[in-house]
């Protein structure tokens, strides 16, 4: 019985990811989750009390996986510059991934304070990964530099998601260049 509930919960999360990546947070409704999973709408409420609860669960499941992926890419890098490049590149390589699209949709949405706090904490973990490398590069305020660097990454994510004319590879290269050299060409 417990295994069956775990499978249904996983199916609901997969359906939520798909709905978020296809249509943003407006698409994430309990009737849509019920339809995608073949469960009765009342059954969906047995697993999640609200849309925010679905979002919180997705954050707690997906953000750590995504962050671990970015961290693994950084660990492969030799020095601090390569770590910064890996940090930017890996996040942008994950843009097409359904988990990432769901995370972006979640981040852009109106959420309750609990869900927003979970996202902030997860993003904080991502930021913390890069602070040390930025300190090694000589930044006197590496945390501020990390927050600004994440802003560059977030802008590049939006550009890729829009299907911008430059294409993902050019946007990624530009974001890495911006991260390493600022606005100096």
mmCIF file of N, CA, C and O in Angstrom, residues 4-93:
data_model
loop_
_atom_site.group_PDB
_atom_site.id
_atom_site.type_symbol
_atom_site.label_atom_id
_atom_site.label_comp_id
_atom_site.label_asym_id
_atom_site.label_seq_id
_atom_site.Cartn_x
_atom_site.Cartn_y
_atom_site.Cartn_z
ATOM 1 N N UNK A 4 2.445 1.815 -3.310
ATOM 2 C CA UNK A 4 1.455 2.322 -4.269
ATOM 3 C C UNK A 4 1.273 3.836 -4.103
ATOM 4 O O UNK A 4 1.240 4.569 -5.090
ATOM 5 N N UNK A 5 1.197 4.274 -2.852
ATOM 6 C CA UNK A 5 1.044 5.724 -2.586
ATOM 7 C C UNK A 5 2.279 6.487 -3.057
ATOM 8 O O UNK A 5 2.171 7.587 -3.590
ATOM 9 N N UNK A 6 3.466 5.908 -2.845
ATOM 10 C CA UNK A 6 4.708 6.549 -3.292
ATOM 11 C C UNK A 6 4.714 6.692 -4.812
ATOM 12 O O UNK A 6 5.114 7.733 -5.341
ATOM 13 N N UNK A 7 4.247 5.636 -5.493
ATOM 14 C CA UNK A 7 4.195 5.692 -6.967
ATOM 15 C C UNK A 7 3.194 6.741 -7.438
ATOM 16 O O UNK A 7 3.468 7.463 -8.395
ATOM 17 N N UNK A 8 2.038 6.808 -6.767
ATOM 18 C CA UNK A 8 1.039 7.813 -7.157
ATOM 19 C C UNK A 8 1.561 9.226 -6.912
ATOM 20 O O UNK A 8 1.357 10.111 -7.725
ATOM 21 N N UNK A 9 2.250 9.423 -5.796
ATOM 22 C CA UNK A 9 2.824 10.734 -5.476
ATOM 23 C C UNK A 9 3.852 11.122 -6.545
ATOM 24 O O UNK A 9 3.875 12.242 -7.023
ATOM 25 N N UNK A 10 4.703 10.168 -6.932
ATOM 26 C CA UNK A 10 5.702 10.410 -7.978
ATOM 27 C C UNK A 10 5.019 10.740 -9.311
ATOM 28 O O UNK A 10 5.461 11.634 -10.041
ATOM 29 N N UNK A 11 3.939 10.031 -9.613
ATOM 30 C CA UNK A 11 3.193 10.299 -10.858
ATOM 31 C C UNK A 11 2.591 11.698 -10.827
ATOM 32 O O UNK A 11 2.595 12.406 -11.851
ATOM 33 N N UNK A 12 2.087 12.109 -9.677
ATOM 34 C CA UNK A 12 1.537 13.465 -9.539
ATOM 35 C C UNK A 12 2.629 14.514 -9.734
ATOM 36 O O UNK A 12 2.406 15.536 -10.403
ATOM 37 N N UNK A 13 3.815 14.279 -9.180
ATOM 38 C CA UNK A 13 4.916 15.227 -9.350
ATOM 39 C C UNK A 13 5.373 15.288 -10.805
ATOM 40 O O UNK A 13 5.648 16.370 -11.331
ATOM 41 N N UNK A 14 5.438 14.123 -11.471
ATOM 42 C CA UNK A 14 5.789 14.108 -12.900
ATOM 43 C C UNK A 14 4.757 14.893 -13.706
ATOM 44 O O UNK A 14 5.110 15.668 -14.598
ATOM 45 N N UNK A 15 3.491 14.700 -13.395
ATOM 46 C CA UNK A 15 2.427 15.420 -14.090
ATOM 47 C C UNK A 15 2.534 16.921 -13.819
ATOM 48 O O UNK A 15 2.365 17.738 -14.731
ATOM 49 N N UNK A 16 2.850 17.279 -12.577
ATOM 50 C CA UNK A 16 3.000 18.696 -12.221
ATOM 51 C C UNK A 16 4.152 19.319 -12.998
ATOM 52 O O UNK A 16 4.029 20.427 -13.530
ATOM 53 N N UNK A 17 5.286 18.591 -13.101
ATOM 54 C CA UNK A 17 6.433 19.087 -13.878
ATOM 55 C C UNK A 17 6.024 19.338 -15.329
ATOM 56 O O UNK A 17 6.370 20.352 -15.915
ATOM 57 N N UNK A 18 5.333 18.374 -15.903
ATOM 58 C CA UNK A 18 4.923 18.487 -17.301
ATOM 59 C C UNK A 18 3.986 19.683 -17.489
ATOM 60 O O UNK A 18 4.168 20.479 -18.418
ATOM 61 N N UNK A 19 3.009 19.818 -16.611
ATOM 62 C CA UNK A 19 2.063 20.938 -16.715
ATOM 63 C C UNK A 19 2.786 22.278 -16.583
ATOM 64 O O UNK A 19 2.537 23.207 -17.357
ATOM 65 N N UNK A 20 3.688 22.379 -15.602
ATOM 66 C CA UNK A 20 4.436 23.626 -15.400
ATOM 67 C C UNK A 20 5.300 23.951 -16.607
ATOM 68 O O UNK A 20 5.367 25.101 -17.048
ATOM 69 N N UNK A 21 5.973 22.942 -17.162
ATOM 70 C CA UNK A 21 6.881 23.225 -18.270
ATOM 71 C C UNK A 21 6.102 23.527 -19.542
ATOM 72 O O UNK A 21 6.565 24.283 -20.385
ATOM 73 N N UNK A 22 4.900 22.993 -19.683
ATOM 74 C CA UNK A 22 4.087 23.255 -20.880
ATOM 75 C C UNK A 22 3.346 24.587 -20.797
ATOM 76 O O UNK A 22 3.249 25.302 -21.781
ATOM 77 N N UNK A 23 2.796 24.885 -19.609
ATOM 78 C CA UNK A 23 1.913 26.044 -19.541
ATOM 79 C C UNK A 23 2.124 26.977 -18.366
ATOM 80 O O UNK A 23 1.272 27.820 -18.081
ATOM 81 N N UNK A 24 3.238 26.812 -17.642
ATOM 82 C CA UNK A 24 3.470 27.684 -16.495
ATOM 83 C C UNK A 24 2.538 27.348 -15.354
ATOM 84 O O UNK A 24 1.805 26.362 -15.391
ATOM 85 N N UNK A 25 2.536 28.203 -14.350
ATOM 86 C CA UNK A 25 1.779 27.892 -13.133
ATOM 87 C C UNK A 25 0.271 27.887 -13.352
ATOM 88 O O UNK A 25 -0.435 27.193 -12.633
ATOM 89 N N UNK A 26 -0.213 28.631 -14.361
ATOM 90 C CA UNK A 26 -1.671 28.628 -14.621
ATOM 91 C C UNK A 26 -2.134 27.225 -14.999
ATOM 92 O O UNK A 26 -3.274 26.855 -14.743
ATOM 93 N N UNK A 27 -1.253 26.450 -15.640
ATOM 94 C CA UNK A 27 -1.610 25.104 -16.095
ATOM 95 C C UNK A 27 -1.653 24.092 -14.954
ATOM 96 O O UNK A 27 -2.239 23.017 -15.087
ATOM 97 N N UNK A 28 -1.035 24.429 -13.829
ATOM 98 C CA UNK A 28 -0.982 23.506 -12.695
ATOM 99 C C UNK A 28 -2.267 23.627 -11.877
ATOM 100 O O UNK A 28 -2.379 24.473 -10.985
ATOM 101 N N UNK A 29 -3.235 22.792 -12.209
ATOM 102 C CA UNK A 29 -4.504 22.765 -11.476
ATOM 103 C C UNK A 29 -4.773 21.333 -11.024
ATOM 104 O O UNK A 29 -4.252 20.380 -11.612
ATOM 105 N N UNK A 30 -5.591 21.191 -10.009
ATOM 106 C CA UNK A 30 -5.908 19.843 -9.531
ATOM 107 C C UNK A 30 -6.690 19.043 -10.570
ATOM 108 O O UNK A 30 -6.426 17.856 -10.754
ATOM 109 N N UNK A 31 -7.651 19.660 -11.304
ATOM 110 C CA UNK A 31 -8.315 18.889 -12.366
ATOM 111 C C UNK A 31 -7.319 18.400 -13.435
ATOM 112 O O UNK A 31 -7.415 17.258 -13.886
ATOM 113 N N UNK A 32 -6.339 19.244 -13.787
ATOM 114 C CA UNK A 32 -5.338 18.842 -14.782
ATOM 115 C C UNK A 32 -4.453 17.717 -14.233
ATOM 116 O O UNK A 32 -4.123 16.773 -14.963
ATOM 117 N N UNK A 33 -4.071 17.816 -12.950
ATOM 118 C CA UNK A 33 -3.275 16.744 -12.332
ATOM 119 C C UNK A 33 -4.062 15.437 -12.316
ATOM 120 O O UNK A 33 -3.512 14.367 -12.620
ATOM 121 N N UNK A 34 -5.341 15.516 -11.978
ATOM 122 C CA UNK A 34 -6.183 14.319 -11.946
ATOM 123 C C UNK A 34 -6.278 13.702 -13.341
ATOM 124 O O UNK A 34 -6.114 12.490 -13.508
ATOM 125 N N UNK A 35 -6.490 14.541 -14.343
ATOM 126 C CA UNK A 35 -6.613 14.054 -15.722
ATOM 127 C C UNK A 35 -5.313 13.388 -16.185
ATOM 128 O O UNK A 35 -5.328 12.306 -16.764
ATOM 129 N N UNK A 36 -4.173 14.031 -15.905
ATOM 130 C CA UNK A 36 -2.863 13.503 -16.334
ATOM 131 C C UNK A 36 -2.535 12.165 -15.687
ATOM 132 O O UNK A 36 -1.841 11.351 -16.272
ATOM 133 N N UNK A 37 -2.972 11.982 -14.443
ATOM 134 C CA UNK A 37 -2.573 10.778 -13.703
ATOM 135 C C UNK A 37 -3.664 9.710 -13.694
ATOM 136 O O UNK A 37 -3.403 8.586 -13.262
ATOM 137 N N UNK A 38 -4.865 10.076 -14.125
ATOM 138 C CA UNK A 38 -5.971 9.121 -14.090
ATOM 139 C C UNK A 38 -6.565 8.950 -12.704
ATOM 140 O O UNK A 38 -7.369 8.047 -12.459
ATOM 141 N N UNK A 39 -6.178 9.824 -11.779
ATOM 142 C CA UNK A 39 -6.737 9.778 -10.424
ATOM 143 C C UNK A 39 -7.980 10.659 -10.358
ATOM 144 O O UNK A 39 -8.126 11.600 -11.137
ATOM 145 N N UNK A 40 -8.835 10.370 -9.402
ATOM 146 C CA UNK A 40 -9.963 11.260 -9.141
ATOM 147 C C UNK A 40 -9.417 12.543 -8.511
ATOM 148 O O UNK A 40 -8.397 12.515 -7.817
ATOM 149 N N UNK A 41 -10.110 13.660 -8.772
ATOM 150 C CA UNK A 41 -9.645 14.931 -8.208
ATOM 151 C C UNK A 41 -9.562 14.849 -6.682
ATOM 152 O O UNK A 41 -8.629 15.372 -6.078
ATOM 153 N N UNK A 42 -10.509 14.158 -6.063
ATOM 154 C CA UNK A 42 -10.483 14.015 -4.595
ATOM 155 C C UNK A 42 -9.216 13.272 -4.146
ATOM 156 O O UNK A 42 -8.681 13.545 -3.077
ATOM 157 N N UNK A 43 -8.722 12.357 -4.972
ATOM 158 C CA UNK A 43 -7.490 11.632 -4.638
ATOM 159 C C UNK A 43 -6.278 12.549 -4.653
ATOM 160 O O UNK A 43 -5.360 12.386 -3.850
ATOM 161 N N UNK A 44 -6.282 13.515 -5.581
ATOM 162 C CA UNK A 44 -5.175 14.473 -5.644
ATOM 163 C C UNK A 44 -5.086 15.224 -4.312
ATOM 164 O O UNK A 44 -3.992 15.426 -3.780
ATOM 165 N N UNK A 45 -6.251 15.581 -3.758
ATOM 166 C CA UNK A 45 -6.289 16.301 -2.471
ATOM 167 C C UNK A 45 -5.793 15.441 -1.314
ATOM 168 O O UNK A 45 -5.385 15.971 -0.291
ATOM 169 N N UNK A 46 -5.816 14.114 -1.466
ATOM 170 C CA UNK A 46 -5.277 13.242 -0.412
ATOM 171 C C UNK A 46 -3.754 13.379 -0.320
ATOM 172 O O UNK A 46 -3.168 13.158 0.724
ATOM 173 N N UNK A 47 -3.128 13.745 -1.437
ATOM 174 C CA UNK A 47 -1.668 13.873 -1.485
ATOM 175 C C UNK A 47 -1.199 15.307 -1.230
ATOM 176 O O UNK A 47 -0.166 15.521 -0.613
ATOM 177 N N UNK A 48 -1.951 16.271 -1.748
ATOM 178 C CA UNK A 48 -1.551 17.677 -1.642
ATOM 179 C C UNK A 48 -2.764 18.513 -1.266
ATOM 180 O O UNK A 48 -3.815 18.401 -1.883
ATOM 181 N N UNK A 49 -2.580 19.401 -0.276
ATOM 182 C CA UNK A 49 -3.707 20.217 0.180
ATOM 183 C C UNK A 49 -3.945 21.422 -0.731
ATOM 184 O O UNK A 49 -5.014 22.011 -0.717
ATOM 185 N N UNK A 50 -2.904 21.810 -1.508
ATOM 186 C CA UNK A 50 -3.023 23.008 -2.342
ATOM 187 C C UNK A 50 -1.988 22.967 -3.464
ATOM 188 O O UNK A 50 -1.076 22.131 -3.439
ATOM 189 N N UNK A 51 -2.132 23.872 -4.421
ATOM 190 C CA UNK A 51 -1.129 24.018 -5.479
ATOM 191 C C UNK A 51 0.235 24.358 -4.882
ATOM 192 O O UNK A 51 1.255 23.847 -5.314
ATOM 193 N N UNK A 52 0.223 25.222 -3.867
ATOM 194 C CA UNK A 52 1.475 25.616 -3.215
ATOM 195 C C UNK A 52 2.169 24.394 -2.613
ATOM 196 O O UNK A 52 3.397 24.293 -2.657
ATOM 197 N N UNK A 53 1.396 23.440 -2.092
ATOM 198 C CA UNK A 53 1.987 22.228 -1.517
ATOM 199 C C UNK A 53 2.658 21.389 -2.610
ATOM 200 O O UNK A 53 3.721 20.811 -2.382
ATOM 201 N N UNK A 54 2.056 21.345 -3.802
ATOM 202 C CA UNK A 54 2.671 20.636 -4.937
ATOM 203 C C UNK A 54 3.993 21.314 -5.287
ATOM 204 O O UNK A 54 5.027 20.660 -5.466
ATOM 205 N N UNK A 55 3.959 22.638 -5.364
ATOM 206 C CA UNK A 55 5.144 23.419 -5.705
ATOM 207 C C UNK A 55 6.243 23.222 -4.656
ATOM 208 O O UNK A 55 7.408 23.020 -4.999
ATOM 209 N N UNK A 56 5.878 23.254 -3.383
ATOM 210 C CA UNK A 56 6.861 23.050 -2.314
ATOM 211 C C UNK A 56 7.525 21.683 -2.439
ATOM 212 O O UNK A 56 8.736 21.551 -2.296
ATOM 213 N N UNK A 57 6.724 20.669 -2.718
ATOM 214 C CA UNK A 57 7.275 19.314 -2.858
ATOM 215 C C UNK A 57 8.215 19.246 -4.068
ATOM 216 O O UNK A 57 9.292 18.659 -3.996
ATOM 217 N N UNK A 58 7.803 19.855 -5.175
ATOM 218 C CA UNK A 58 8.675 19.872 -6.362
ATOM 219 C C UNK A 58 10.003 20.554 -6.038
ATOM 220 O O UNK A 58 11.060 20.068 -6.442
ATOM 221 N N UNK A 59 9.924 21.664 -5.325
ATOM 222 C CA UNK A 59 11.149 22.372 -4.932
ATOM 223 C C UNK A 59 12.037 21.482 -4.086
ATOM 224 O O UNK A 59 13.244 21.405 -4.318
ATOM 225 N N UNK A 60 11.444 20.798 -3.113
ATOM 226 C CA UNK A 60 12.263 19.994 -2.208
ATOM 227 C C UNK A 60 12.844 18.776 -2.918
ATOM 228 O O UNK A 60 13.895 18.286 -2.537
ATOM 229 N N UNK A 61 12.201 18.302 -3.977
ATOM 230 C CA UNK A 61 12.697 17.153 -4.724
ATOM 231 C C UNK A 61 13.665 17.588 -5.840
ATOM 232 O O UNK A 61 14.740 17.008 -6.007
ATOM 233 N N UNK A 62 13.280 18.600 -6.602
ATOM 234 C CA UNK A 62 14.011 18.938 -7.831
ATOM 235 C C UNK A 62 15.194 19.877 -7.636
ATOM 236 O O UNK A 62 16.224 19.710 -8.278
ATOM 237 N N UNK A 63 15.056 20.870 -6.765
ATOM 238 C CA UNK A 63 16.157 21.811 -6.579
ATOM 239 C C UNK A 63 17.447 21.118 -6.146
ATOM 240 O O UNK A 63 18.512 21.402 -6.693
ATOM 241 N N UNK A 64 17.390 20.194 -5.167
ATOM 242 C CA UNK A 64 18.642 19.537 -4.760
ATOM 243 C C UNK A 64 19.295 18.750 -5.896
ATOM 244 O O UNK A 64 20.515 18.734 -6.022
ATOM 245 N N UNK A 65 18.475 18.108 -6.741
ATOM 246 C CA UNK A 65 19.024 17.354 -7.873
ATOM 247 C C UNK A 65 19.708 18.293 -8.858
ATOM 248 O O UNK A 65 20.801 18.025 -9.358
ATOM 249 N N UNK A 66 19.035 19.399 -9.125
ATOM 250 C CA UNK A 66 19.541 20.399 -10.058
ATOM 251 C C UNK A 66 20.841 21.005 -9.499
ATOM 252 O O UNK A 66 21.837 21.117 -10.206
ATOM 253 N N UNK A 67 20.828 21.358 -8.232
ATOM 254 C CA UNK A 67 22.011 21.951 -7.596
ATOM 255 C C UNK A 67 23.167 20.950 -7.575
ATOM 256 O O UNK A 67 24.320 21.317 -7.819
ATOM 257 N N UNK A 68 22.870 19.671 -7.312
ATOM 258 C CA UNK A 68 23.916 18.645 -7.300
ATOM 259 C C UNK A 68 24.544 18.506 -8.688
ATOM 260 O O UNK A 68 25.756 18.296 -8.810
ATOM 261 N N UNK A 69 23.743 18.646 -9.710
ATOM 262 C CA UNK A 69 24.222 18.578 -11.087
ATOM 263 C C UNK A 69 25.190 19.737 -11.363
ATOM 264 O O UNK A 69 26.271 19.544 -11.931
ATOM 265 N N UNK A 70 24.818 20.936 -10.936
ATOM 266 C CA UNK A 70 25.673 22.116 -11.114
ATOM 267 C C UNK A 70 26.955 21.939 -10.303
ATOM 268 O O UNK A 70 28.064 22.195 -10.795
ATOM 269 N N UNK A 71 26.810 21.459 -9.071
ATOM 270 C CA UNK A 71 27.976 21.265 -8.205
ATOM 271 C C UNK A 71 28.944 20.234 -8.806
ATOM 272 O O UNK A 71 30.166 20.419 -8.776
ATOM 273 N N UNK A 72 28.400 19.158 -9.369
ATOM 274 C CA UNK A 72 29.250 18.128 -9.985
ATOM 275 C C UNK A 72 30.047 18.720 -11.148
ATOM 276 O O UNK A 72 31.238 18.431 -11.304
ATOM 277 N N UNK A 73 29.410 19.570 -11.938
ATOM 278 C CA UNK A 73 30.113 20.225 -13.055
ATOM 279 C C UNK A 73 31.233 21.115 -12.518
ATOM 280 O O UNK A 73 32.331 21.150 -13.083
ATOM 281 N N UNK A 74 30.970 21.822 -11.434
ATOM 282 C CA UNK A 74 31.981 22.698 -10.844
ATOM 283 C C UNK A 74 33.154 21.895 -10.279
ATOM 284 O O UNK A 74 34.297 22.328 -10.367
ATOM 285 N N UNK A 75 32.871 20.735 -9.706
ATOM 286 C CA UNK A 75 33.930 19.909 -9.114
ATOM 287 C C UNK A 75 34.892 19.374 -10.179
ATOM 288 O O UNK A 75 36.044 19.099 -9.883
ATOM 289 N N UNK A 76 34.401 19.252 -11.408
ATOM 290 C CA UNK A 76 35.246 18.781 -12.517
ATOM 291 C C UNK A 76 36.200 19.884 -12.984
ATOM 292 O O UNK A 76 37.186 19.600 -13.648
ATOM 293 N N UNK A 77 35.875 21.131 -12.645
ATOM 294 C CA UNK A 77 36.654 22.279 -13.120
ATOM 295 C C UNK A 77 37.947 22.418 -12.317
ATOM 296 O O UNK A 77 37.980 22.124 -11.123
ATOM 297 N N UNK A 78 38.986 22.909 -13.003
ATOM 298 C CA UNK A 78 40.314 23.014 -12.383
ATOM 299 C C UNK A 78 40.419 24.185 -11.413
ATOM 300 O O UNK A 78 40.531 24.005 -10.210
ATOM 301 N N UNK A 79 40.389 25.412 -11.913
ATOM 302 C CA UNK A 79 40.587 26.582 -11.065
ATOM 303 C C UNK A 79 39.310 27.371 -10.901
ATOM 304 O O UNK A 79 38.257 27.002 -11.415
ATOM 305 N N UNK A 80 39.400 28.499 -10.182
ATOM 306 C CA UNK A 80 38.196 29.295 -9.908
ATOM 307 C C UNK A 80 37.506 29.826 -11.177
ATOM 308 O O UNK A 80 36.280 29.838 -11.234
ATOM 309 N N UNK A 81 38.271 30.233 -12.192
ATOM 310 C CA UNK A 81 37.639 30.718 -13.437
ATOM 311 C C UNK A 81 36.854 29.602 -14.109
ATOM 312 O O UNK A 81 35.737 29.818 -14.582
ATOM 313 N N UNK A 82 37.462 28.416 -14.146
ATOM 314 C CA UNK A 82 36.767 27.271 -14.749
ATOM 315 C C UNK A 82 35.523 26.898 -13.945
ATOM 316 O O UNK A 82 34.518 26.458 -14.503
ATOM 317 N N UNK A 83 35.589 27.069 -12.617
ATOM 318 C CA UNK A 83 34.429 26.778 -11.772
ATOM 319 C C UNK A 83 33.281 27.753 -12.091
ATOM 320 O O UNK A 83 32.127 27.348 -12.182
ATOM 321 N N UNK A 84 33.619 29.028 -12.258
ATOM 322 C CA UNK A 84 32.601 30.027 -12.604
ATOM 323 C C UNK A 84 31.987 29.676 -13.959
ATOM 324 O O UNK A 84 30.757 29.686 -14.127
ATOM 325 N N UNK A 85 32.836 29.350 -14.932
ATOM 326 C CA UNK A 85 32.340 28.984 -16.262
ATOM 327 C C UNK A 85 31.432 27.757 -16.176
ATOM 328 O O UNK A 85 30.364 27.716 -16.795
ATOM 329 N N UNK A 86 31.837 26.749 -15.396
ATOM 330 C CA UNK A 86 31.040 25.529 -15.247
ATOM 331 C C UNK A 86 29.701 25.832 -14.579
ATOM 332 O O UNK A 86 28.662 25.282 -14.965
ATOM 333 N N UNK A 87 29.730 26.714 -13.582
ATOM 334 C CA UNK A 87 28.512 27.124 -12.868
ATOM 335 C C UNK A 87 27.496 27.721 -13.843
ATOM 336 O O UNK A 87 26.317 27.365 -13.832
ATOM 337 N N UNK A 88 27.963 28.598 -14.711
ATOM 338 C CA UNK A 88 27.081 29.245 -15.684
ATOM 339 C C UNK A 88 26.653 28.237 -16.749
ATOM 340 O O UNK A 88 25.461 28.080 -17.026
ATOM 341 N N UNK A 89 27.613 27.561 -17.346
ATOM 342 C CA UNK A 89 27.320 26.626 -18.440
ATOM 343 C C UNK A 89 26.344 25.535 -18.041
ATOM 344 O O UNK A 89 25.400 25.237 -18.763
ATOM 345 N N UNK A 90 26.583 24.911 -16.881
ATOM 346 C CA UNK A 90 25.725 23.782 -16.499
ATOM 347 C C UNK A 90 24.299 24.236 -16.246
ATOM 348 O O UNK A 90 23.357 23.561 -16.636
ATOM 349 N N UNK A 91 24.123 25.385 -15.623
ATOM 350 C CA UNK A 91 22.752 25.866 -15.413
ATOM 351 C C UNK A 91 22.059 26.098 -16.750
ATOM 352 O O UNK A 91 20.885 25.775 -16.917
ATOM 353 N N UNK A 92 22.789 26.638 -17.720
ATOM 354 C CA UNK A 92 22.180 26.940 -19.012
ATOM 355 C C UNK A 92 21.978 25.673 -19.845
ATOM 356 O O UNK A 92 21.046 25.606 -20.644
ATOM 357 N N UNK A 93 22.812 24.658 -19.644
ATOM 358 C CA UNK A 93 22.605 23.377 -20.333
ATOM 359 C C UNK A 93 21.337 22.693 -19.833
ATOM 360 O O UNK A 93 20.724 21.913 -20.554
#
